[in-house]
Amino acid sequence: MATRTDFGPPYYKDMLPPVVQKNYGQWKYHERIKPGVLKHVAESGDELYTVRVGSPRLVSTFWIKDVCDIADEFCDGYLRFTSRHNLEFLVSDKDKVEPLLEHLKAKGYVVGGTGHSVSNPVHTQGWIHCHTPATDASGIVKAVMDELFEYFVDWKLPAYCRVALACCLNMCGAVHCSDIAILGIHRLPPVIDHDTVRAKCEIPNVIAACPTGAIRPDPKNKSLKVNEERCMYCGNCYTMCPGMPLADPQGDGVSIWVGGKISSARTPPKFSRLVIPYLPNNPPRWPEVTSAVKNIIETWAKHARKHERMGEWIERIGWERFFELTGIPFTMQLIDDFTLAPETYRSTPAFKW
Amino acid sequence: MAESETPKLDELEKGPWPSFVSEIKRAAENAPNKHMAQDLLRQLERSYNDKIGHWKHGGIVGVKGYGGGVIGRYSDLPEEFPGVAEFHTFRVNQPSGWFYTTEKLRQLCEVWEKHGSGLTNMHGATGDIILLGAPTAELQPCFDDLAEIGFDLGGSGSDMRTPSCCVGPGRCEYACIDTLDLLYNITMEYQDELHRPMFPYKSKIKISGCPNDCVAAVPRSDISIIGTWRDNIRIDPDAVAEYANNGIDIQAEVVDMCPTGCMSWDAETKTLTIDNAECNRCMHCINLMPKALRPGVERGATIMVGGKAPIVHGALLSWVIVPFMKMEPPYTEFKELLEKIWEWWDENGKMRERLGELINRLGMRSFLKAVGLPPVPQMVKVPRANPYYFWDPEEVRKNGH
Ligand code: HEM
Ligand code: HEM
Ligand code: SF4
Ligand code: SF4
Ligand code: SF4
Ligand code: SF4
């Protein structure tokens, strides 16, 4: 039998619970009942309760079947996932909400991530499944969320806080607009393996791939060479050519970026900004990273006004005050020198001490 | 008791947050192909000791009829860890809004336990279901079984990547467009673009129902569709008063935080007034009082382009190119625009040049001309501050002054 192709994903309407089918596009308002629980009310008067559950994202089929059992028992056999790797149980019968919550608690699931909380960190593959990482992804996320757990299950923050992690500059999770972004970085230029370059790489394409023009032909070796002073370890060359690996246990580590946002509420979307250029890879618990993230979140929580996102708070108080309050040292790497750098330099003598 | 082979990873089974290590261990103990998860654990422990990854660079694998959707992955220590010597990934196209019946998910589990490691990501950052780890020989049989239960592959490589959307009308009262239907419609219309890479680079489409942008379309999609409205925010005065009585400080939390200063609050009469002509639809007030304030009824989408992560020339946020477009099936106006955009990019883009980077290189002017969009002030934050701009010499001559 020839396999059919191009038939597309399962038709979404077949996947919607009856209460959603009935009230599709007719939702009137919602309330946040308590952390992790939303109530949506439709024009028809129907109510839909959502219970949001944190997941490690990397799950076995056994986990999927377990949550299917729960959805069969409490949600008529339907469930959904969110854009941040959370799982949501959709309950149309109010009387089932508390029993569901108790059941989840008994089975060790974590409920939260709504409202003024830290939601599930969007993250990538790391050492589990990618060839270019400068750090692991799931491991840091686990360590950080253990540390921030109280902020997932409760509303203790001025606004919500999105944490995201990508394990190299490719940034598969597109973490660059997060309140806190954890980004794996290399710090040493590629080490060229001439045999592999000759065997496997299209030399002009590799040269063209380098954003800083650091790569030159090496006619003597019929290979490439790198002007190491111009290399900022982005890994573009390695993406194009397996003969230019740059992972290195001493060079690799983690950087921290803050103040990005995605929604347009109050202020337009913003990029996250570099505040800590390097922290070491220290598995299995990355203590330097978890304490840095916690410090930033708690400093923000202490000083920000209600509804003020990380980036909005920093814009109000000024970056000089951010570094003072968090105690983070300001280093040369934090001053931009890439293409749009001048936009980030200050052109006014108005600032704080 | 025998000493654990993975003392470092075992540490990550402690603590309140759910543990991915426990999940790998479940597959290592119970999955039909448990040798795969077993060796994944061992290899990962090795990475935790060495502080470096142990996967080789790519490798082209696939299934018949498709140019993408499967990502090759080989261990660089295959003798030590034969269970992950070949450990390829399937990207499986998710249903709109990530809604599932348990029946469908169980079918998926059955196929994946049969052919692969039993490990997944629910979901990858692009939106696909990620099936993590199958040997080369199982790829085609696995896809055949997936097709049997109605799961198709997503995108990878230089193609239209699997588009994704927010929950929208499925459960959100803010949804100004039918995100789930639009997503399905686009996915079905462009199956060829999704499955057979032939663009200069990847092209991402993401759809959010309102400016809250819950799927992060603006920072991470080349083509971002954001629901919006043109008329007035609908106010329910009684519900406003109810929020005021129940502890929201409407002056401080709503009115004073409105970025355009277009709201006023009379605390005596508990009356909220919005000068809608000056509202920029940022969603702040609606987010705070969903029962009292609702988007208007003349609805459509803002179309934005160019968003991307840093590789190659730096990160970009999508830019407005159409401030308002109606979004109703069969979405002809949008598709015509999308095809013009792709055509221009395909013709002019260099290898590995995303749409935003191409617009930067050739200029927004060339882009807008090519796709036939008129300049409007909603496209810019501010007009230019330099005098280096261009004219068409023929037009200058023709007009005679
Ligand atoms: C009170 C107002 C809001 C409501 C009712 C709301 C509603 C929702 C809904 C229904 C989801 C699930 C969407 C999905 O997975 O497809 C969601 C998720 C999300 N929303 Fe919102 N949204 C609100 C405000 C915002 C704002 C202002 C942002 C700005 C960044 C935002 C960012 C997100 C993110 C990142 C997610 C993923 C959530 C997760 O899994 O933890 N939301 N929101
Ligand atoms: C030059 C840039 C990029 C390169 C070379 C790259 C490369 C890769 C590779 C090799 C993988 C496979 C990891 C594995 O073996 O499982 C991957 C996964 C993935 N990438 Fe990228 N990537 C790039 C940029 C991006 C961007 C900008 C996004 C999204 C905005 C993205 C989204 C994803 C997603 C969703 C996955 C699936 C796995 C996951 O969710 O962790 N990638 N990428
Ligand atoms: S961010 Fe980098 S290392 Fe991580 S999955 Fe993506 S390409 Fe791989
Ligand atoms: S790592 Fe980046 S900057 Fe360095 S040589 Fe390679 S492409 Fe150029
Ligand atoms: S983007 Fe808007 S419409 Fe979509 S889920 Fe988020 S708040 Fe609702
Ligand atoms: S949507 Fe934003 S700009 Fe419009 S009235 Fe509300 S807070 Fe003000």
Short mmCIF file of C-alpha atoms in Angstrom, two decimals, chain B:
data_model
loop_
_atom_site.label_atom_id
_atom_site.label_comp_id
_atom_site.label_asym_id
_atom_site.label_seq_id
_atom_site.Cartn_x
_atom_site.Cartn_y
_atom_site.Cartn_z
CA MET B 1 21.11 -2.24 46.29
CA ALA B 2 23.24 -1.75 43.21
CA GLU B 3 24.77 1.68 42.91
CA SER B 4 22.95 3.95 40.50
CA GLU B 5 24.61 4.50 37.13
CA THR B 6 23.21 8.02 37.01
CA PRO B 7 23.88 9.77 40.33
CA LYS B 8 23.82 13.27 38.82
CA LEU B 9 20.53 12.79 37.03
CA ASP B 10 19.04 11.16 40.09
CA GLU B 11 19.46 14.51 41.83
CA LEU B 12 16.96 15.92 39.34
CA GLU B 13 14.28 13.54 40.53
CA LYS B 14 14.15 15.46 43.80
CA GLY B 15 12.20 18.66 44.36
CA PRO B 16 8.61 19.72 43.64
CA TRP B 17 8.73 20.45 39.90
CA PRO B 18 7.87 17.43 37.71
CA SER B 19 11.01 15.61 36.66
CA PHE B 20 11.99 14.80 33.09
CA VAL B 21 14.49 12.32 34.51
CA SER B 22 11.66 10.36 36.12
CA GLU B 23 9.94 10.35 32.73
CA ILE B 24 13.01 8.98 30.95
CA LYS B 25 13.28 6.36 33.69
CA ARG B 26 9.67 5.32 33.22
CA ALA B 27 10.39 4.67 29.57
CA ALA B 28 13.64 2.95 30.53
CA GLU B 29 11.75 0.58 32.79
CA ASN B 30 8.52 -0.02 30.93
CA ALA B 31 8.67 0.94 27.25
CA PRO B 32 8.73 -1.91 24.72
CA ASN B 33 11.97 -0.46 23.28
CA LYS B 34 13.34 0.36 26.69
CA HIS B 35 16.97 0.01 25.64
CA MET B 36 16.64 3.39 23.94
CA ALA B 37 15.63 5.35 27.05
CA GLN B 38 18.15 3.37 29.08
CA ASP B 39 20.99 4.48 26.85
CA LEU B 40 19.62 8.02 26.65
CA LEU B 41 19.91 8.21 30.45
CA ARG B 42 23.44 6.86 30.40
CA GLN B 43 24.55 9.18 27.64
CA LEU B 44 22.95 12.16 29.36
CA GLU B 45 24.71 11.31 32.62
CA ARG B 46 27.91 11.26 30.61
CA SER B 47 27.10 14.78 29.33
CA TYR B 48 26.44 15.91 32.90
CA ASN B 49 29.91 14.67 33.80
CA ASP B 50 31.70 15.93 30.68
CA LYS B 51 29.70 19.19 30.40
CA ILE B 52 29.31 18.67 26.69
CA GLY B 53 26.71 17.18 24.36
CA HIS B 54 27.19 13.79 22.72
CA TRP B 55 25.14 14.09 19.54
CA LYS B 56 26.62 14.23 16.09
CA HIS B 57 25.89 16.91 13.55
CA GLY B 58 22.61 16.22 11.71
CA GLY B 59 22.40 13.64 8.97
CA ILE B 60 19.68 13.44 6.36
CA VAL B 61 16.88 11.00 7.06
CA GLY B 62 13.26 11.04 6.02
CA VAL B 63 10.18 9.26 4.84
CA LYS B 64 8.86 8.74 1.34
CA GLY B 65 7.27 11.73 -0.33
CA TYR B 66 8.47 14.27 2.24
CA GLY B 67 11.44 16.62 2.33
CA GLY B 68 11.17 17.44 6.01
CA GLY B 69 9.48 16.50 9.26
CA VAL B 70 12.16 14.09 10.46
CA ILE B 71 15.40 15.28 12.07
CA GLY B 72 18.37 12.95 11.98
CA ARG B 73 20.20 12.43 15.24
CA TYR B 74 23.16 10.11 15.90
CA SER B 75 25.14 9.57 19.09
CA ASP B 76 28.87 10.33 18.90
CA LEU B 77 29.42 7.36 21.26
CA PRO B 78 27.44 4.65 19.46
CA GLU B 79 29.52 1.75 20.81
CA GLU B 80 28.98 2.81 24.37
CA PHE B 81 25.34 3.73 23.92
CA PRO B 82 23.97 1.56 21.09
CA GLY B 83 20.37 2.26 22.12
CA VAL B 84 20.77 5.86 20.93
CA ALA B 85 23.15 5.23 18.04
CA GLU B 86 20.26 6.36 15.82
CA PHE B 87 17.80 8.49 17.71
CA HIS B 88 15.85 10.52 15.17
CA THR B 89 13.01 12.94 15.82
CA PHE B 90 9.58 13.12 14.22
CA ARG B 91 7.85 16.46 14.12
CA VAL B 92 4.16 15.60 14.07
CA ASN B 93 1.66 18.30 13.13
CA GLN B 94 -0.49 19.15 16.17
CA PRO B 95 -4.24 19.83 15.89
CA SER B 96 -5.19 23.55 16.09
CA GLY B 97 -4.95 24.91 19.64
CA TRP B 98 -3.46 21.62 20.96
CA PHE B 99 -6.88 20.12 21.70
CA TYR B 100 -7.03 16.31 21.82
CA THR B 101 -9.37 13.49 22.51
CA THR B 102 -7.82 10.92 24.81
CA GLU B 103 -8.60 8.34 22.16
CA LYS B 104 -6.37 10.10 19.64
CA LEU B 105 -3.52 10.50 22.13
CA ARG B 106 -3.69 6.84 23.11
CA GLN B 107 -3.43 5.83 19.47
CA LEU B 108 -0.39 8.05 19.15
CA CYS B 109 1.19 6.46 22.25
CA GLU B 110 0.63 3.00 20.84
CA VAL B 111 2.34 3.81 17.55
CA TRP B 112 5.23 5.50 19.30
CA GLU B 113 5.80 2.69 21.78
CA LYS B 114 5.89 0.27 18.89
CA HIS B 115 8.40 2.12 16.73
CA GLY B 116 10.31 4.51 18.98
CA SER B 117 11.65 5.26 22.43
CA GLY B 118 8.30 6.17 23.97
CA LEU B 119 9.66 9.63 24.78
CA THR B 120 8.04 12.81 23.51
CA ASN B 121 7.93 16.54 23.89
CA MET B 122 4.42 17.84 24.37
CA HIS B 123 5.15 20.06 22.55
CA GLY B 124 8.13 21.50 20.67
CA ALA B 125 8.51 25.26 20.74
CA THR B 126 7.17 25.56 17.18
CA GLY B 127 4.04 23.70 18.18
CA ASP B 128 4.57 20.21 16.80
CA ILE B 129 4.30 17.05 18.81
CA ILE B 130 7.92 15.91 19.06
CA LEU B 131 8.52 12.16 19.02
CA LEU B 132 12.00 11.79 20.37
CA GLY B 133 14.12 8.89 19.23
CA ALA B 134 13.56 6.30 16.52
CA PRO B 135 16.15 4.27 14.60
CA THR B 136 16.41 4.77 10.85
CA ALA B 137 14.77 1.46 9.99
CA GLU B 138 11.65 2.38 11.94
CA LEU B 139 11.05 5.76 10.30
CA GLN B 140 8.94 4.66 7.36
CA PRO B 141 6.94 2.03 9.27
CA CYS B 142 6.32 4.56 12.02
CA PHE B 143 5.10 7.19 9.58
CA ASP B 144 2.87 4.62 7.88
CA ASP B 145 1.25 3.88 11.22
CA LEU B 146 0.96 7.56 12.06
CA ALA B 147 -0.78 8.15 8.75
CA GLU B 148 -3.11 5.30 9.57
CA ILE B 149 -4.31 7.12 12.72
CA GLY B 150 -4.45 10.51 11.01
CA PHE B 151 -1.28 12.22 12.18
CA ASP B 152 0.77 13.95 9.47
CA LEU B 153 4.28 15.35 9.72
CA GLY B 154 5.20 18.95 10.48
CA GLY B 155 7.88 21.05 8.85
CA SER B 156 11.66 21.22 9.11
CA GLY B 157 14.40 22.70 6.98
CA SER B 158 13.79 25.52 4.54
CA ASP B 159 10.03 25.18 4.32
CA MET B 160 6.91 26.66 5.84
CA ARG B 161 7.28 25.47 9.41
CA THR B 162 4.31 24.00 11.19
CA PRO B 163 2.13 27.03 11.90
CA SER B 164 0.55 27.41 15.32
CA CYS B 165 -2.17 29.45 17.00
CA CYS B 166 -3.60 30.34 20.39
CA VAL B 167 -6.69 28.72 21.88
CA GLY B 168 -8.78 31.57 20.43
CA PRO B 169 -12.54 31.04 20.11
CA GLY B 170 -12.12 27.61 21.66
CA ARG B 171 -11.95 29.20 25.06
CA CYS B 172 -10.99 32.85 25.00
CA GLU B 173 -13.41 35.73 24.91
CA TYR B 174 -10.76 38.07 23.53
CA ALA B 175 -10.38 36.19 20.27
CA CYS B 176 -11.03 38.63 17.42
CA ILE B 177 -10.46 36.01 14.72
CA ASP B 178 -11.08 32.30 14.44
CA THR B 179 -7.50 31.29 15.10
CA LEU B 180 -8.20 27.55 15.07
CA ASP B 181 -9.98 27.56 11.74
CA LEU B 182 -7.53 29.94 10.09
CA LEU B 183 -4.65 27.74 11.23
CA TYR B 184 -6.26 24.59 9.88
CA ASN B 185 -7.15 26.28 6.62
CA ILE B 186 -3.61 27.60 6.04
CA THR B 187 -2.03 24.31 7.05
CA MET B 188 -4.18 22.40 4.59
CA GLU B 189 -3.78 24.92 1.76
CA TYR B 190 0.01 24.89 2.00
CA GLN B 191 0.77 21.21 2.58
CA ASP B 192 3.34 21.26 -0.20
CA GLU B 193 5.16 24.26 1.28
CA LEU B 194 5.06 22.55 4.69
CA HIS B 195 6.38 19.18 3.58
CA ARG B 196 8.84 19.99 0.81
CA PRO B 197 11.54 22.53 1.64
CA MET B 198 12.09 24.87 -1.30
CA PHE B 199 12.39 28.31 0.24
CA PRO B 200 15.61 30.24 0.98
CA TYR B 201 15.14 29.36 4.66
CA LYS B 202 12.43 28.57 7.20
CA SER B 203 9.18 30.54 7.13
CA LYS B 204 7.04 30.65 10.26
CA ILE B 205 3.41 31.65 10.58
CA LYS B 206 1.79 32.15 13.97
CA ILE B 207 -1.68 33.32 14.82
CA SER B 208 -2.84 35.03 18.01
CA GLY B 209 -6.45 36.03 18.56
CA CYS B 210 -5.67 39.39 20.16
CA PRO B 211 -2.75 41.72 20.97
CA ASN B 212 -1.89 39.68 24.11
CA ASP B 213 -0.20 37.39 21.57
CA CYS B 214 -0.18 34.20 23.65
CA VAL B 215 1.71 32.21 20.99
CA ALA B 216 4.43 34.84 20.73
CA ALA B 217 3.84 35.46 17.04
CA VAL B 218 5.51 38.88 16.94
CA PRO B 219 8.94 37.79 18.20
CA ARG B 220 9.12 34.42 16.52
CA SER B 221 7.25 34.25 13.27
CA ASP B 222 8.09 35.64 9.85
CA ILE B 223 4.40 36.22 9.33
CA SER B 224 2.43 37.15 12.41
CA ILE B 225 -1.35 37.40 12.39
CA ILE B 226 -2.75 39.23 15.40
CA GLY B 227 -6.50 39.60 15.95
CA THR B 228 -7.80 43.11 16.63
CA TRP B 229 -10.87 45.33 16.28
CA ARG B 230 -11.60 48.72 14.76
CA ASP B 231 -14.65 50.00 16.58
CA ASN B 232 -15.28 50.72 20.25
CA ILE B 233 -14.48 48.69 23.34
CA ARG B 234 -17.79 47.40 24.67
CA ILE B 235 -18.45 48.50 28.24
CA ASP B 236 -20.83 46.88 30.69
CA PRO B 237 -21.23 49.69 33.29
CA ASP B 238 -22.69 47.43 35.97
CA ALA B 239 -19.78 45.05 35.71
CA VAL B 240 -17.36 48.01 35.94
CA ALA B 241 -19.02 49.04 39.19
CA GLU B 242 -18.82 45.45 40.40
CA TYR B 243 -15.03 45.36 39.82
CA ALA B 244 -14.72 48.70 41.65
CA ASN B 245 -16.67 47.30 44.59
CA ASN B 246 -14.63 44.11 44.61
CA GLY B 247 -11.27 45.69 45.15
CA ILE B 248 -9.84 46.91 41.83
CA ASP B 249 -8.59 50.47 42.13
CA ILE B 250 -9.88 51.56 38.75
CA GLN B 251 -8.15 54.94 38.80
CA ALA B 252 -4.72 53.53 39.71
CA GLU B 253 -4.74 50.11 38.10
CA VAL B 254 -6.72 50.77 34.95
CA VAL B 255 -7.02 54.45 34.04
CA ASP B 256 -3.56 55.60 35.15
CA MET B 257 -1.91 52.65 33.42
CA CYS B 258 -3.67 53.19 30.09
CA PRO B 259 -0.80 54.09 27.75
CA THR B 260 -2.83 56.57 25.70
CA GLY B 261 -4.53 58.35 28.59
CA CYS B 262 -7.86 57.87 26.88
CA MET B 263 -9.86 56.71 29.88
CA SER B 264 -11.43 58.56 32.73
CA TRP B 265 -13.08 57.39 35.92
CA ASP B 266 -15.68 59.13 37.98
CA ALA B 267 -15.44 57.52 41.39
CA GLU B 268 -18.63 59.19 42.64
CA THR B 269 -20.89 57.78 39.97
CA LYS B 270 -18.65 54.78 39.28
CA THR B 271 -18.61 55.65 35.61
CA LEU B 272 -15.79 54.67 33.28
CA THR B 273 -15.47 56.60 30.02
CA ILE B 274 -13.23 55.64 27.10
CA ASP B 275 -12.32 58.02 24.31
CA ASN B 276 -12.19 55.17 21.82
CA ALA B 277 -10.76 57.26 18.99
CA GLU B 278 -7.57 57.59 21.07
CA CYS B 279 -7.38 53.97 22.30
CA ASN B 280 -4.54 52.00 20.67
CA ARG B 281 -6.04 48.59 21.59
CA CYS B 282 -3.25 47.54 23.89
CA MET B 283 -5.59 45.21 25.90
CA HIS B 284 -4.48 46.40 29.36
CA CYS B 285 -7.90 47.49 30.61
CA ILE B 286 -9.66 44.51 29.07
CA ASN B 287 -7.16 42.13 30.68
CA LEU B 288 -7.93 43.63 34.05
CA MET B 289 -11.70 43.67 33.75
CA PRO B 290 -12.79 41.00 31.26
CA LYS B 291 -16.30 40.93 32.57
CA ALA B 292 -16.76 44.67 32.07
CA LEU B 293 -14.78 45.45 28.93
CA ARG B 294 -14.73 43.57 25.66
CA PRO B 295 -13.12 44.10 22.28
CA GLY B 296 -15.42 45.71 19.71
CA VAL B 297 -17.39 43.84 17.09
CA GLU B 298 -15.75 45.04 13.87
CA ARG B 299 -13.01 42.46 13.95
CA GLY B 300 -10.09 41.38 11.85
CA ALA B 301 -6.33 41.06 12.09
CA THR B 302 -3.17 43.10 11.96
CA ILE B 303 -0.64 41.46 9.63
CA MET B 304 2.98 41.80 10.67
CA VAL B 305 6.14 40.38 9.10
CA GLY B 306 9.81 39.79 9.76
CA GLY B 307 9.97 38.41 13.33
CA LYS B 308 12.79 35.99 14.13
CA ALA B 309 15.38 34.82 16.65
CA PRO B 310 18.99 36.12 16.30
CA ILE B 311 20.46 33.73 13.72
CA VAL B 312 21.95 35.03 11.35
CA HIS B 313 21.95 38.83 11.65
CA GLY B 314 20.18 39.51 14.93
CA ALA B 315 16.71 39.15 16.39
CA LEU B 316 13.77 41.06 14.96
CA LEU B 317 10.21 41.71 16.06
CA SER B 318 7.60 41.60 13.32
CA TRP B 319 6.61 44.90 11.71
CA VAL B 320 3.09 46.04 10.84
CA ILE B 321 2.40 45.89 7.12
CA VAL B 322 -1.41 45.72 7.12
CA PRO B 323 -3.01 47.46 10.10
CA PHE B 324 -6.39 45.81 9.59
CA MET B 325 -7.57 42.99 7.37
CA LYS B 326 -10.85 41.12 7.56
CA MET B 327 -10.25 37.46 8.33
CA GLU B 328 -13.09 35.33 7.14
CA PRO B 329 -13.06 31.99 5.31
CA PRO B 330 -11.72 31.22 2.77
CA TYR B 331 -9.19 33.93 3.76
CA THR B 332 -8.50 34.83 0.14
CA GLU B 333 -7.10 38.31 0.78
CA PHE B 334 -4.62 36.97 3.29
CA LYS B 335 -3.52 34.08 1.11
CA GLU B 336 -2.96 36.35 -1.88
CA LEU B 337 -0.76 38.56 0.24
CA LEU B 338 1.09 35.58 1.72
CA GLU B 339 1.83 34.18 -1.73
CA LYS B 340 3.13 37.55 -2.93
CA ILE B 341 5.37 37.78 0.13
CA TRP B 342 6.76 34.29 -0.37
CA GLU B 343 7.29 34.93 -4.07
CA TRP B 344 9.31 38.09 -3.42
CA TRP B 345 11.35 36.40 -0.72
CA ASP B 346 11.92 33.30 -2.85
CA GLU B 347 13.09 35.43 -5.76
CA ASN B 348 15.37 37.75 -3.81
CA GLY B 349 16.38 35.92 -0.66
CA LYS B 350 19.87 34.51 -0.30
CA MET B 351 20.36 31.12 1.22
CA ARG B 352 19.52 31.25 4.95
CA GLU B 353 18.08 34.74 4.73
CA ARG B 354 14.85 35.11 6.66
CA LEU B 355 12.13 37.45 5.42
CA GLY B 356 12.93 40.14 8.00
CA GLU B 357 16.59 40.15 7.04
CA LEU B 358 15.76 40.42 3.37
CA ILE B 359 13.47 43.38 4.03
CA ASN B 360 16.31 44.96 5.96
CA ARG B 361 18.76 44.38 3.15
CA LEU B 362 16.60 45.53 0.24
CA GLY B 363 14.55 48.08 2.14
CA MET B 364 10.95 48.19 3.32
CA ARG B 365 10.24 50.38 0.30
CA SER B 366 11.08 47.59 -2.17
CA PHE B 367 9.13 45.09 -0.16
CA LEU B 368 5.97 47.19 0.05
CA LYS B 369 6.16 47.96 -3.66
CA ALA B 370 6.61 44.33 -4.58
CA VAL B 371 3.64 43.13 -2.56
CA GLY B 372 1.53 46.15 -3.47
CA LEU B 373 0.90 47.70 -0.07
CA PRO B 374 0.45 51.46 0.38
CA PRO B 375 2.49 53.27 3.06
CA VAL B 376 0.50 54.19 6.17
CA PRO B 377 1.65 55.76 9.46
CA GLN B 378 0.65 52.66 11.45
CA MET B 379 3.70 50.96 9.91
CA VAL B 380 6.28 53.05 11.76
CA LYS B 381 7.14 54.02 15.29
CA VAL B 382 8.51 57.29 13.95
CA PRO B 383 9.32 58.52 10.43
CA ARG B 384 12.96 58.60 9.41
CA ALA B 385 15.43 61.09 10.90
CA ASN B 386 17.98 61.08 8.08
CA PRO B 387 17.81 62.78 4.67
CA TYR B 388 19.04 59.78 2.67
CA TYR B 389 15.96 58.79 0.77
CA PHE B 390 15.18 57.82 -2.79
CA TRP B 391 13.00 59.00 -5.63
CA ASP B 392 12.14 57.37 -8.88
CA PRO B 393 13.86 59.62 -11.50
CA GLU B 394 11.14 59.01 -14.03
CA GLU B 395 8.50 60.21 -11.67
CA VAL B 396 10.48 63.31 -10.84
CA ARG B 397 10.80 64.16 -14.57
CA LYS B 398 7.23 63.32 -15.35
CA ASN B 399 5.79 65.61 -12.75
CA GLY B 400 8.02 68.42 -13.98
CA HIS B 401 8.75 69.92 -10.59
#
